[in-house]
XYZ file of C-alpha atoms in Angstrom:
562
model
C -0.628 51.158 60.792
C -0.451 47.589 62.060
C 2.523 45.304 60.592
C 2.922 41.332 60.427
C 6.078 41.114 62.197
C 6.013 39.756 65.497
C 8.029 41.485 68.505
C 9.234 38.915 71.419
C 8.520 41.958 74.202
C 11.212 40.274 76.675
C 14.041 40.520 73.967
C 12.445 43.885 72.646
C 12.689 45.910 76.016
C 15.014 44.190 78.389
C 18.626 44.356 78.058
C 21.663 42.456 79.972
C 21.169 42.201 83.314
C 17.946 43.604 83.417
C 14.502 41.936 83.213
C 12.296 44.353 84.675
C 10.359 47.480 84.429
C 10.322 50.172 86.954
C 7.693 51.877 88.353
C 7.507 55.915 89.400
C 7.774 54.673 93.209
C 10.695 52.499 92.369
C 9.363 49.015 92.175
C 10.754 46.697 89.770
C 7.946 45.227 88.255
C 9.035 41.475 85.958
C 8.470 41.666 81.881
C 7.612 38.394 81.412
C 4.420 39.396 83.859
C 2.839 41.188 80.470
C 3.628 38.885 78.486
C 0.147 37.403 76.605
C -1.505 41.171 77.592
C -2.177 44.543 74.590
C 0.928 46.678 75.114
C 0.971 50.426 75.015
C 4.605 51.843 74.087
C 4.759 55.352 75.051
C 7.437 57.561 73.558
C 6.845 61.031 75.368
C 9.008 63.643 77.025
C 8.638 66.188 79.415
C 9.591 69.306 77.402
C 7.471 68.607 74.979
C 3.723 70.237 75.279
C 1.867 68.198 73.270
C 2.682 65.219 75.576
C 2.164 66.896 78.390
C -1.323 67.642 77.084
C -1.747 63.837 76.216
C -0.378 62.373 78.916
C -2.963 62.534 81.821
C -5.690 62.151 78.879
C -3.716 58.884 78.145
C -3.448 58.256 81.651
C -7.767 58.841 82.399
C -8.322 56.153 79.864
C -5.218 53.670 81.418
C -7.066 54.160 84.701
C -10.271 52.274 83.545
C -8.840 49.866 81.012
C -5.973 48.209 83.589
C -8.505 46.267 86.306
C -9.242 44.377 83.601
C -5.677 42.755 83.691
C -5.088 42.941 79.999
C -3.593 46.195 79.123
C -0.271 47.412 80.367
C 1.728 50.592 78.829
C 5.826 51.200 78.813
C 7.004 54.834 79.132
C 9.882 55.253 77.156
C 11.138 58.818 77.520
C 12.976 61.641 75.447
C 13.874 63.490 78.145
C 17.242 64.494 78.749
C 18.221 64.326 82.289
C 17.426 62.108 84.778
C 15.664 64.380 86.897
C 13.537 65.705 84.398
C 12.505 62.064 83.545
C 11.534 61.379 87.714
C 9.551 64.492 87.542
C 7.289 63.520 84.400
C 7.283 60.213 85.118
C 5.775 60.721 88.728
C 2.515 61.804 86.872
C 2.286 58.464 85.353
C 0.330 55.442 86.213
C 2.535 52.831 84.183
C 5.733 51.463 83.941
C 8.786 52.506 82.186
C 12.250 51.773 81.056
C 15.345 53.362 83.189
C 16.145 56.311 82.312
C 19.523 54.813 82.448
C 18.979 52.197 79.633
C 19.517 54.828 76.355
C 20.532 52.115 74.212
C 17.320 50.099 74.494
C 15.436 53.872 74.041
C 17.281 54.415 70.742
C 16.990 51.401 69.413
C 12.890 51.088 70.410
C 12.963 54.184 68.242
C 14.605 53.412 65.433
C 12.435 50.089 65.100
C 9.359 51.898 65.329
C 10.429 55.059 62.904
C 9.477 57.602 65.685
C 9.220 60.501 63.912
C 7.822 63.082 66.764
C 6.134 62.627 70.067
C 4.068 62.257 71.639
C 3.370 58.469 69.571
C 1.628 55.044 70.805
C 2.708 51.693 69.585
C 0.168 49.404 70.677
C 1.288 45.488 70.508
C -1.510 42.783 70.774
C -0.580 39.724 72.696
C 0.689 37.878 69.821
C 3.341 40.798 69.531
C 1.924 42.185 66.477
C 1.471 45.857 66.163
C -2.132 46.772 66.538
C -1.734 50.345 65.335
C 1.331 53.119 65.537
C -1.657 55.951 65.910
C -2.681 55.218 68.929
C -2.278 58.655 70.658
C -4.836 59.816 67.845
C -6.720 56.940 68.730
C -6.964 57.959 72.014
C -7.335 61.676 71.749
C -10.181 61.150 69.248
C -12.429 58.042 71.069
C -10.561 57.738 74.378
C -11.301 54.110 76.144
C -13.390 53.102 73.008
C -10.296 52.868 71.235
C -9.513 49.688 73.003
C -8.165 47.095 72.526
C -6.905 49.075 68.954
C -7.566 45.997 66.589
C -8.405 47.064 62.794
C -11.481 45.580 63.636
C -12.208 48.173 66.384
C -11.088 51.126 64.352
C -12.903 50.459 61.236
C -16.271 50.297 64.058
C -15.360 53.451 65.012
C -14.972 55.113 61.734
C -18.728 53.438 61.047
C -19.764 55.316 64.205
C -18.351 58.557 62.727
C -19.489 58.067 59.552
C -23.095 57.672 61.106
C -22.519 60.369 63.518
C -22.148 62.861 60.811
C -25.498 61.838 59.200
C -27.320 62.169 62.203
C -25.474 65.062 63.993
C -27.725 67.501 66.067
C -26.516 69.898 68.351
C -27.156 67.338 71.139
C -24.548 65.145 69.800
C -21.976 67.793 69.198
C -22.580 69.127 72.908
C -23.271 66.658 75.131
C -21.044 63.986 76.864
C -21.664 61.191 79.017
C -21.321 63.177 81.943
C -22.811 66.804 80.911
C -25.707 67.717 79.161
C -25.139 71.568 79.725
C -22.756 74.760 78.410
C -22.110 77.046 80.945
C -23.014 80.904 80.728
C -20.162 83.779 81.438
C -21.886 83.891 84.737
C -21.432 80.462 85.699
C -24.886 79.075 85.439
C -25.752 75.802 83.818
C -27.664 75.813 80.412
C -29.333 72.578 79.098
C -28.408 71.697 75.636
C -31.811 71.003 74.937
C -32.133 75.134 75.226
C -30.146 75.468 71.859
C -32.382 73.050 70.238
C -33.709 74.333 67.181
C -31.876 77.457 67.046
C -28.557 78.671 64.587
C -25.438 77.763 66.776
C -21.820 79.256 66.278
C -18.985 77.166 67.753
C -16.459 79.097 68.258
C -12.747 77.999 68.652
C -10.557 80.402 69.869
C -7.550 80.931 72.197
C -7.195 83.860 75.291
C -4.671 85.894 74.077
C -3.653 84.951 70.618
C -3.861 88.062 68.731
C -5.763 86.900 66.047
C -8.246 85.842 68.503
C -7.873 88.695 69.876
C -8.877 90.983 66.951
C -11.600 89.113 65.893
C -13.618 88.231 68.830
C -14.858 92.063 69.217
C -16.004 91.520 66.025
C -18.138 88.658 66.806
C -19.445 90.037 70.257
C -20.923 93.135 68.113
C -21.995 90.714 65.875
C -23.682 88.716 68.170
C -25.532 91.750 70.571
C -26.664 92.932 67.232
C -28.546 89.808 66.296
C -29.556 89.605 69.374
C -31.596 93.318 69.683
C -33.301 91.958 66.094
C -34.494 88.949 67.613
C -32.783 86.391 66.013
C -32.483 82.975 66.940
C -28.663 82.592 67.111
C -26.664 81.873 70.249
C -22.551 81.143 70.566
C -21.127 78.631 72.372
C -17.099 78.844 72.843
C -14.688 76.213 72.159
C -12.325 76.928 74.218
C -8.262 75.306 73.745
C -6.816 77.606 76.196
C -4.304 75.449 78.167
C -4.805 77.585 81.344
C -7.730 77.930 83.748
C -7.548 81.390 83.765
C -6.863 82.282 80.406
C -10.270 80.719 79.735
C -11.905 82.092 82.737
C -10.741 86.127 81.525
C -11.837 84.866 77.910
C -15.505 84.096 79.452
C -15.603 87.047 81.383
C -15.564 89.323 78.248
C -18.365 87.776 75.877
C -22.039 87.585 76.573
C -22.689 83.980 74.965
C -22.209 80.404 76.385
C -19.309 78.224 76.765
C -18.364 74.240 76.985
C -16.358 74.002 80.772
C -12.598 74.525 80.007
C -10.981 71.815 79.065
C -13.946 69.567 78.508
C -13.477 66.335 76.679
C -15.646 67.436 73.654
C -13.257 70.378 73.649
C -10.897 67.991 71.709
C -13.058 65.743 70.153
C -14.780 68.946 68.696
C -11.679 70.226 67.218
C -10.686 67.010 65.361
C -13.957 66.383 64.366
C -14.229 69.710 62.634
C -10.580 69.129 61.299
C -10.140 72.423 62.507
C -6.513 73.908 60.842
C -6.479 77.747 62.163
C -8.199 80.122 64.675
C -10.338 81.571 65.264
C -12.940 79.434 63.722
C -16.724 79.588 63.630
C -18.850 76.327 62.944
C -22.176 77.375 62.070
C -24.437 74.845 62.528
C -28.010 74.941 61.443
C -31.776 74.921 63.225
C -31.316 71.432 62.309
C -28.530 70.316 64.205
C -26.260 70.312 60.056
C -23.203 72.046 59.563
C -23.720 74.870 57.265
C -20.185 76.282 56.806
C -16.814 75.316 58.337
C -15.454 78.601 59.160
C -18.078 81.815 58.870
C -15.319 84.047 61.185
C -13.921 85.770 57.306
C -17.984 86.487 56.822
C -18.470 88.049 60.111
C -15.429 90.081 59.592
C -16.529 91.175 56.420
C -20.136 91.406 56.397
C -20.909 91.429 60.170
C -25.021 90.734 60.969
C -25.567 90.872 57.288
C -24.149 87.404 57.009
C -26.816 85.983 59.019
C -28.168 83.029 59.086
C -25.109 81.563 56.997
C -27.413 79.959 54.439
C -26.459 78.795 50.795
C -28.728 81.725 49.491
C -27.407 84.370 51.559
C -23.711 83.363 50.931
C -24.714 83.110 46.922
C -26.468 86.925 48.087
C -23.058 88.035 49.913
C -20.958 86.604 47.355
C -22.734 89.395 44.022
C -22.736 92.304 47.103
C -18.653 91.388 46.881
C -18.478 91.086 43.525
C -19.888 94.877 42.714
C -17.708 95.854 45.814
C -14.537 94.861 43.711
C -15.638 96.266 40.607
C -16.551 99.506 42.219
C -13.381 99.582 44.276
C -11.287 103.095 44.668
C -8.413 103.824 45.975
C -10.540 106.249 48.383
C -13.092 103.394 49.169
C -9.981 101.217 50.698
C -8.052 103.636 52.316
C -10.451 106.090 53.053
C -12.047 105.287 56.967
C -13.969 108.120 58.013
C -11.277 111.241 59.388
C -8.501 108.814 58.276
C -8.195 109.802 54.563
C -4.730 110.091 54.933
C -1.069 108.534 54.170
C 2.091 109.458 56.258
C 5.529 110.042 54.591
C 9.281 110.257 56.275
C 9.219 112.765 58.450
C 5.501 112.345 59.672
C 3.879 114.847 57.219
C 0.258 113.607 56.518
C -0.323 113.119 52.964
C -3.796 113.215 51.616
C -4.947 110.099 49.719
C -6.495 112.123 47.117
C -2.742 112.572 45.857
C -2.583 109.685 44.896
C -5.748 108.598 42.710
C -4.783 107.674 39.656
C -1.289 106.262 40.080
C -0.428 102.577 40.691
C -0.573 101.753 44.055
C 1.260 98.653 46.002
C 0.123 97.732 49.338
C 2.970 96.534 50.844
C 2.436 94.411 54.618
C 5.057 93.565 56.736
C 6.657 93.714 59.782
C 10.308 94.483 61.451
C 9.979 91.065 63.720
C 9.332 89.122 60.216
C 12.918 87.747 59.011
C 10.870 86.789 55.250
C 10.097 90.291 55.339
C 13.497 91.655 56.104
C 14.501 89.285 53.179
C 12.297 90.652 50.408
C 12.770 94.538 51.856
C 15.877 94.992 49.580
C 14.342 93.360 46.557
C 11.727 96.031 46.816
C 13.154 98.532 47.170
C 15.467 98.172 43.852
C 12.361 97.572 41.954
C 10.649 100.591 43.387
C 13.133 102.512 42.736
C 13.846 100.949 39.205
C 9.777 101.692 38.803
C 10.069 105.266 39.873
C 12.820 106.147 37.871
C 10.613 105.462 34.948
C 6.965 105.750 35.839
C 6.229 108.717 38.279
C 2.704 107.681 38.608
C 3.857 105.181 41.035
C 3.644 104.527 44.947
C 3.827 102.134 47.667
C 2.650 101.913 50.994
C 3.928 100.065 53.798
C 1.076 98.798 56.165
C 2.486 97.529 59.228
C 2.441 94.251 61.463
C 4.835 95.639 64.131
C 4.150 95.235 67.516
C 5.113 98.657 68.873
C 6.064 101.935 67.808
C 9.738 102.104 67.811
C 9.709 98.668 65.977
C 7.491 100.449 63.351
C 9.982 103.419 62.899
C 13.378 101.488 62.684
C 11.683 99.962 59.386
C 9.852 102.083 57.843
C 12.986 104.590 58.545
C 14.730 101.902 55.535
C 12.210 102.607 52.820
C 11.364 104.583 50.489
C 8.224 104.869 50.105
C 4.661 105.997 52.268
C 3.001 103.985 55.124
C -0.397 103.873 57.290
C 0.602 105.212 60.697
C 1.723 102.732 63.183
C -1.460 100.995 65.020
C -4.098 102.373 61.926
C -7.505 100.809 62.450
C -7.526 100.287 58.239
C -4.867 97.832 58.295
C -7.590 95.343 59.879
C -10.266 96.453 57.906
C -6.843 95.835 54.805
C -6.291 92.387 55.900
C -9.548 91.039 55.823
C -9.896 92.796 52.429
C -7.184 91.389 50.698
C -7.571 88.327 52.960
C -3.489 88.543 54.017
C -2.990 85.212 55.344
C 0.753 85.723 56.059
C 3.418 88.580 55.364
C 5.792 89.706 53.489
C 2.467 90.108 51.445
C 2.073 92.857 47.938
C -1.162 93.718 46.593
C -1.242 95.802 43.353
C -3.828 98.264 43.056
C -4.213 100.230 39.492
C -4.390 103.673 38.298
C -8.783 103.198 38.540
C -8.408 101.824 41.980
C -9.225 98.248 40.773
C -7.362 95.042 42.497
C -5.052 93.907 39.597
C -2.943 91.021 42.099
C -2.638 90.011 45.377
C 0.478 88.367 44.539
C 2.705 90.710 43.870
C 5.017 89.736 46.154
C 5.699 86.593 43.821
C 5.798 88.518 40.496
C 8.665 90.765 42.248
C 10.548 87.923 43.909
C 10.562 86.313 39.872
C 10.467 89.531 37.737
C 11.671 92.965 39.627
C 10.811 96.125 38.524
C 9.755 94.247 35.352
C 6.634 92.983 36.507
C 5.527 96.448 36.954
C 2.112 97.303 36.214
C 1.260 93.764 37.720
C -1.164 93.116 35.379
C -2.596 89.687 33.802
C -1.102 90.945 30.280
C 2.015 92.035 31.661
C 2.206 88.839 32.925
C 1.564 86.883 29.550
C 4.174 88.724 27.976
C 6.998 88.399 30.597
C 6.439 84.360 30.201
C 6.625 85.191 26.557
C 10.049 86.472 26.961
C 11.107 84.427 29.397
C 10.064 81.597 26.700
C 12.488 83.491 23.739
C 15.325 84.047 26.110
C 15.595 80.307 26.544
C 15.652 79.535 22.816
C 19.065 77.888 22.138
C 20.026 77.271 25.104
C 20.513 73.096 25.796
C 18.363 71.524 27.939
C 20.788 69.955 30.597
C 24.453 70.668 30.580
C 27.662 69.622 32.247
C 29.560 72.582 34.718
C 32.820 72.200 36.438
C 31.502 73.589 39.283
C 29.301 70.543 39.893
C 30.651 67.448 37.752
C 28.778 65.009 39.868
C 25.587 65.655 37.780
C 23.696 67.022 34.639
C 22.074 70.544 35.690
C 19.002 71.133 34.030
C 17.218 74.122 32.803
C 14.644 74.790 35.152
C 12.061 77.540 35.560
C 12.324 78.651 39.164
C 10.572 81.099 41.416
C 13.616 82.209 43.238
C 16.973 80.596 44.011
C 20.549 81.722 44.512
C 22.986 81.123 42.461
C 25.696 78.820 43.406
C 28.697 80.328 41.274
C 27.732 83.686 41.698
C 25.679 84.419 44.839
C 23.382 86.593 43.435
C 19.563 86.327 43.469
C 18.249 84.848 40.518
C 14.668 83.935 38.967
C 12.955 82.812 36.381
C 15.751 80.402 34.386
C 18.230 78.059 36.453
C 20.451 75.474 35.315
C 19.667 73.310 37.971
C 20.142 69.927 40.275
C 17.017 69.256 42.006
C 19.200 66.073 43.679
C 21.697 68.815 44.784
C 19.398 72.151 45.136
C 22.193 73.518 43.121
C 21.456 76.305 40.868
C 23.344 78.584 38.254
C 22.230 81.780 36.441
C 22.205 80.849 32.591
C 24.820 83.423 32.433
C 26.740 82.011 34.905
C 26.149 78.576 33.036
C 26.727 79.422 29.682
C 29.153 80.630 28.347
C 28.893 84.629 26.442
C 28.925 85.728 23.433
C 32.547 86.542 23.012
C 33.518 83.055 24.236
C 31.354 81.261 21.394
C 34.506 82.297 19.106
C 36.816 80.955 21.995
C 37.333 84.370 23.342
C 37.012 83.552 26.945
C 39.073 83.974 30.182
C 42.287 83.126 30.260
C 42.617 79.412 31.603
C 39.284 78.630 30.338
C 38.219 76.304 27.359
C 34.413 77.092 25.984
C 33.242 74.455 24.015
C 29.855 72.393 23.406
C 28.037 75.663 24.820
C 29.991 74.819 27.827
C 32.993 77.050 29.502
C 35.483 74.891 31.659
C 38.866 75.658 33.028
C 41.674 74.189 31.227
């Protein structure tokens, strides 16, 4: 965001007894020579990838803005050794400040509330900040960017704006130098070819196991649309950050690709406001976006969710519908020969057992230190459930990434799993759409889906909770409602005079007097994040009648030592 204040660049990065910049070959090249020129300050560092990925972007664009005498950037580095600075800063084009000169560094950093790198502060020649985004700026419209004024950046955001309206997949696709994708064999392919057909863009990385998973998925997908006839093609979106990664990705799908690392590669991805992977843009035989991300759908529904219009989402959406309201416990755990559970020692147990009891599907993982966390909590609610309800299971399905890993924690429960490396815990995930683990579904006596956040409703309520249910839920806020009545709003505690602690209803906390887990009802300090169990804050029954421990004074609905 640009700012009024002016910057004198001499007094902002010189310091006594030094005038000058440096350059990577050792010059010394005079401040006062940028003076009345737009300044670039660059806070990068070597270690950091992101700036490594910037940097020779940053550097392309440098290249064709400095003949025209007017633009001029400063490297001012994070590293933290001098020869790690040399190294980096031989890649760069620009100047810098010594490496030896810390004090200016910090205090360049402080002034300009760096908060991460890499970041661009681009000064106009008045000394005024242009913008603190440049390195967005950049990334997103490269030398257009230039020379950063609002007046620039409100033209580009016009050009985006119209962009949008009249997007094809020309526009998308091609760049000022290319007007092809590339096939896994290496051949050229006009954009113009994919003119008028349905396009997915897909953004994935070699290697990441969610990519990993689902790109089978969308290869099967995609020969099967392909033997119909359909007029669909793929075109990858590669953001590998290695030439081969990206070369063993294209070697293993039969659909097109942009060249790896390609500058629409990036503009792509921001332009898309792309937030996970994989991703698949569908874009229409008109060049439109029809949906953001159709990789769930093609997990789910495969060919069937072709072509990714409105009416055969709305169509897709009532097949889902009667899917959940038909759902068995057989229909979800049930995969062909796999109609089985495994217990302790190995032993296969049918899953015909267990129809008709409650059911939590439980995933985690041994690597996962939330899930380590919330295995003890479990396990006393399980076995405070069991103890009362027989008709009552859970199943561990597993996110470990080998065997042994698997054993060591499943060998701490109680309870049943899916075998280690069980095709259904895919088929699970994409289900019960787990997005991250420690995760609990509840499943009911009929089969049904009663909550996919169980995992909450345990964390707040224990073996309470149990059946899961919407009602069960109503009435444990009902409770949790009476319990409070009578006790004050905010009270005093000696163990933390310096302020009020307020009743609070909280998800989970622990308790500062105590230790123990608590939920539900905290006297607490948001200022603080200090937090007492109402028992621990109020004093009990005995000590309304001044009963309490010795030493102690309980008065006020408040217990203090005397």
């Amino acid at each position: 965001m640009a700012s009024d204040a002016v910057h004198d660049l001499n007094s902002l990065v010189s310091s006594e007894g030094r005038d000058f910049l440096i350059r990577s070959n050792g010059d010394q090249v005079k401040i006062s020579s940028l003076i009345g020129k737009n300044v670039g300050l660059y806070f990068s560092a070597s270690w950091c990838p992101p700036c490594r990925r910037f940097t020779p972007v940053f550097a392309g664009v440098y290249e064709e803005l400095v003949p025209k005498g007017e633009f001029e950037v400063i490297f001012i580095s994070s590293d933290r050794d001098e020869d790690s600075f040399k190294d980096y800063f031989s890649k760069m084009p620009w100047l810098s400040i010594p490496f030896s000169d810390s004090e200016i560094v910090k205090r360049l950093k402080e002034l300009f509330k760096v908060r991460g790198i890499p970041h661009l502060v681009v000064l106009d020649p008045s000394g005024k900040v242009s913008t603190d985004q440049g390195v967005r700026l950049v990334s997103e419209h490269g030398i257009n960017s230039y020379p950063f004024t609002a007046e620039q950046i409100q033209h580009l955001k016009d050009k985006e704006e119209e962009a949008r309206r009249n997007q094809t997949i020309s526009s998308l696709l091609v760049s000022n130098s290319r007007d092809y994708v590339i096939s896994n064999g290496g051949n050229q392919i006009p954009v113009s070819e994919l003119e008028g057909k349905v396009i997915g863009l897909y953004f994935s990385v070699y290697g990441y196991a969610l990519c990993d998973e689902f790109t089978p998925i969308l290869v099967d997908t995609y020969k099967k649309l392909k033997e119909k006839g359909q007029n669909f093609e793929i075109v990858s979106i590669s953001l590998d950050d290695a030439n081969e990664d990206f070369s063993e990705a294209l070697k293993t799908v039969p659909w097109l690709a942009l060249p790896f690392q390609d500058e629409k590669c990036r503009k792509l991805t921001r332009y898309f406001e792309l937030s996970t992977i994989p991703t698949l843009v569908i874009i229409g035989q008109d060049g439109k976006t029809l949906i953001s991300n159709a990789a769930e759908l093609v997990e789910e529904h495969g060919v069937d969710a072709y072509p990714f219009t409105q009416e055969k989402l709305e169509e897709l959406a009532e097949i889902e519908k009667s899917k959940l309201e038909s759902q068995t416990l057989e229909s979800i755990l049930v995969h062909g020969e796999r109609d089985f559970v495994i217990g302790k020692d190995g032993a296969k147990v049918p899953v015909s057992e267990l129809v008709g009891k409650n059911i939590l599907l439980y995933f985690s993982a041994h690597w996962c230190p939330p899930c380590r966390a919330f295995l003890p909590k479990l396990i006393e609610s399980y076995n405070e459930i069991k103890q009362k309800y027989k008709e009552f299971e859970v199943i561990f399905i597993s996110s470990d990434r080998d065997d042994n890993s698997f054993q060591e924690f499943f060998s701490g429960m109680p309870w049943l799993a899916l075998p280690f490396g069980d095709e259904r815990k895919n088929f699970l995930n994409r289900r019960f759409k787990i997005q991250g683990i420690p995760a609990v579904v509840a499943i009911n006596e009929s089969g049904r889906t009663v909550s996919t956040e169980a995992r909450k409703l345990i964390t707040e309520y224990g073996a309470n909770a149990y059946p899961f249910t919407e009602e069960r839920l109503k009435q444990l806020e009902e409770q949790l409602e009476e319990e409070a009545k009578g006790w004050p709003e905010k009270l005093k505690h000696e163990l933390h005079d310096a302020h009020e602690l307020v009743r609070t209803r909280r998800r989970s906390y622990i308790c500062d007097a105590c230790d123990g887990m608590g939920s539900g009802w905290s006297f607490y300090c948001k200022e603080c994040d200090f937090d007492l169990h109402p028992k621990c804050a109020l004093k009990n029954e005995e000590e309304a009648d001044g009963e309490g421990k010795e030493g102690w004074i309980c008065e006020g609905g408040v217990c203090r030592k005397a």
